C-alpha cells in the first residue's frame, strides 16, 4: 500500500503597505484639507511682510451691500482677479500637498499587518515604532473609505470600529491605503468573518427629491435677494445645476444590502464610505419620519452600536416602510433567508 503524504501551504495572513500607497493617501488626508487654510494664511502674512503695502481704507459689510460699490466692477477686473486667485490657490495647494506627503510617510512608515489566530497585530512608525493588538471579538464593523482624490486612482482606506474605544480612539485604522482591486483578496486572507460584497439595493427615488427641493429653494431665494443689490449674482445660477447633480449622485450611488450576519451600507459623497456592520454589534435600530419625509413617503433608519466613530455612517434616509420591516426581521433573525 502506497501512502500519499500531502502537504498544505499555510495561508499568509499578513499585509505590507507600500510607499506608493502612502503617497496616494496623502492626496486626500485630513492633513491636506485642514492644512490648506493654514497655508493660505501663512503665505498671505509672508507676502505682506516681504512686500509691505500702504494701508487701504477698510470696506464694511454695509458698503458691500451698496449698489455703488458694485457699479465700478468691470469684466476685465473680474478676469484679472480670478487669474491671480487661481495662481495663488495653486501654489498653496502644491505646498500643502508636499507637506502632507511628508507627514504621511512619517506616520505610516513601515505599516505591517499580521493576524495570528483571533488577534490582529499592527506595527508602524518611523522615529517611534508602535505595535497594536486587537482581538477579533472586539471589532464591531469594518469601514472602507474611498477618499476623493485617492478613489480616482483606485485606492481606499480600511478602518474598524471597536468595542471599548470612545472619542478619537474609536477609530482604528487597519490599512491606511490599499488598491480597491486587492480588497477582496486581502480581506479573504485577513478577515474572512467580513464577506466582501458590493451592495445593490438602492434608495427610494423620492429621497433625492426630498432633499433637492429644499436645498434648491434656499439657493433660489438667496440669488433673488442678491440680485436686488447687483445682477452679478446671476452668474452663480449654474451652481444650482451642480448642486442638483451632486445630490443626485449621492442618492443614486448610495446602496445597502443585508447578507447573512452583515448589514452593508455604501454612502456616496465626495468621499465614499462602505460599512460592514455585524448583526450582533447592533444594539438598537430606530426608524424616523419627519413631516417633510411624510410627504414623500420615505423613512430614516438609524443603527446604534457601542461607540461608533461616525454616527452618520450608520444612518440611512430614503427607505420605504417595506425596507424597514425587512431590516427589522433580519435583525430579529426571523423569516430571513441569507
mmCIF file of N, CA and C in Angstrom, residues 85-95:
data_model
loop_
_atom_site.group_PDB
_atom_site.id
_atom_site.type_symbol
_atom_site.label_atom_id
_atom_site.label_comp_id
_atom_site.label_asym_id
_atom_site.label_seq_id
_atom_site.Cartn_x
_atom_site.Cartn_y
_atom_site.Cartn_z
ATOM 1 N N UNK A 85 -6.198 84.813 -8.325
ATOM 2 C CA UNK A 85 -6.723 83.938 -7.280
ATOM 3 C C UNK A 85 -6.420 82.473 -7.586
ATOM 4 N N UNK A 86 -6.569 82.066 -8.855
ATOM 5 C CA UNK A 86 -6.277 80.684 -9.244
ATOM 6 C C UNK A 86 -4.800 80.362 -9.056
ATOM 7 N N UNK A 87 -3.919 81.296 -9.447
ATOM 8 C CA UNK A 87 -2.477 81.066 -9.280
ATOM 9 C C UNK A 87 -2.106 80.976 -7.803
ATOM 10 N N UNK A 88 -2.686 81.839 -6.989
ATOM 11 C CA UNK A 88 -2.391 81.817 -5.555
ATOM 12 C C UNK A 88 -2.854 80.515 -4.912
ATOM 13 N N UNK A 89 -4.073 80.070 -5.226
ATOM 14 C CA UNK A 89 -4.583 78.824 -4.661
ATOM 15 C C UNK A 89 -3.790 77.624 -5.162
ATOM 16 N N UNK A 90 -3.295 77.677 -6.412
ATOM 17 C CA UNK A 90 -2.482 76.578 -6.936
ATOM 18 C C UNK A 90 -1.171 76.428 -6.177
ATOM 19 N N UNK A 91 -0.527 77.549 -5.880
ATOM 20 C CA UNK A 91 0.722 77.495 -5.111
ATOM 21 C C UNK A 91 0.472 76.958 -3.706
ATOM 22 N N UNK A 92 -0.595 77.423 -3.066
ATOM 23 C CA UNK A 92 -0.916 76.954 -1.715
ATOM 24 C C UNK A 92 -1.238 75.459 -1.703
ATOM 25 N N UNK A 93 -1.935 74.991 -2.731
ATOM 26 C CA UNK A 93 -2.280 73.569 -2.807
ATOM 27 C C UNK A 93 -1.033 72.714 -2.960
ATOM 28 N N UNK A 94 -0.099 73.135 -3.807
ATOM 29 C CA UNK A 94 1.123 72.355 -4.018
ATOM 30 C C UNK A 94 1.969 72.298 -2.746
ATOM 31 N N UNK A 95 2.097 73.423 -2.044
ATOM 32 C CA UNK A 95 2.887 73.444 -0.810
ATOM 33 C C UNK A 95 2.242 72.543 0.247
#
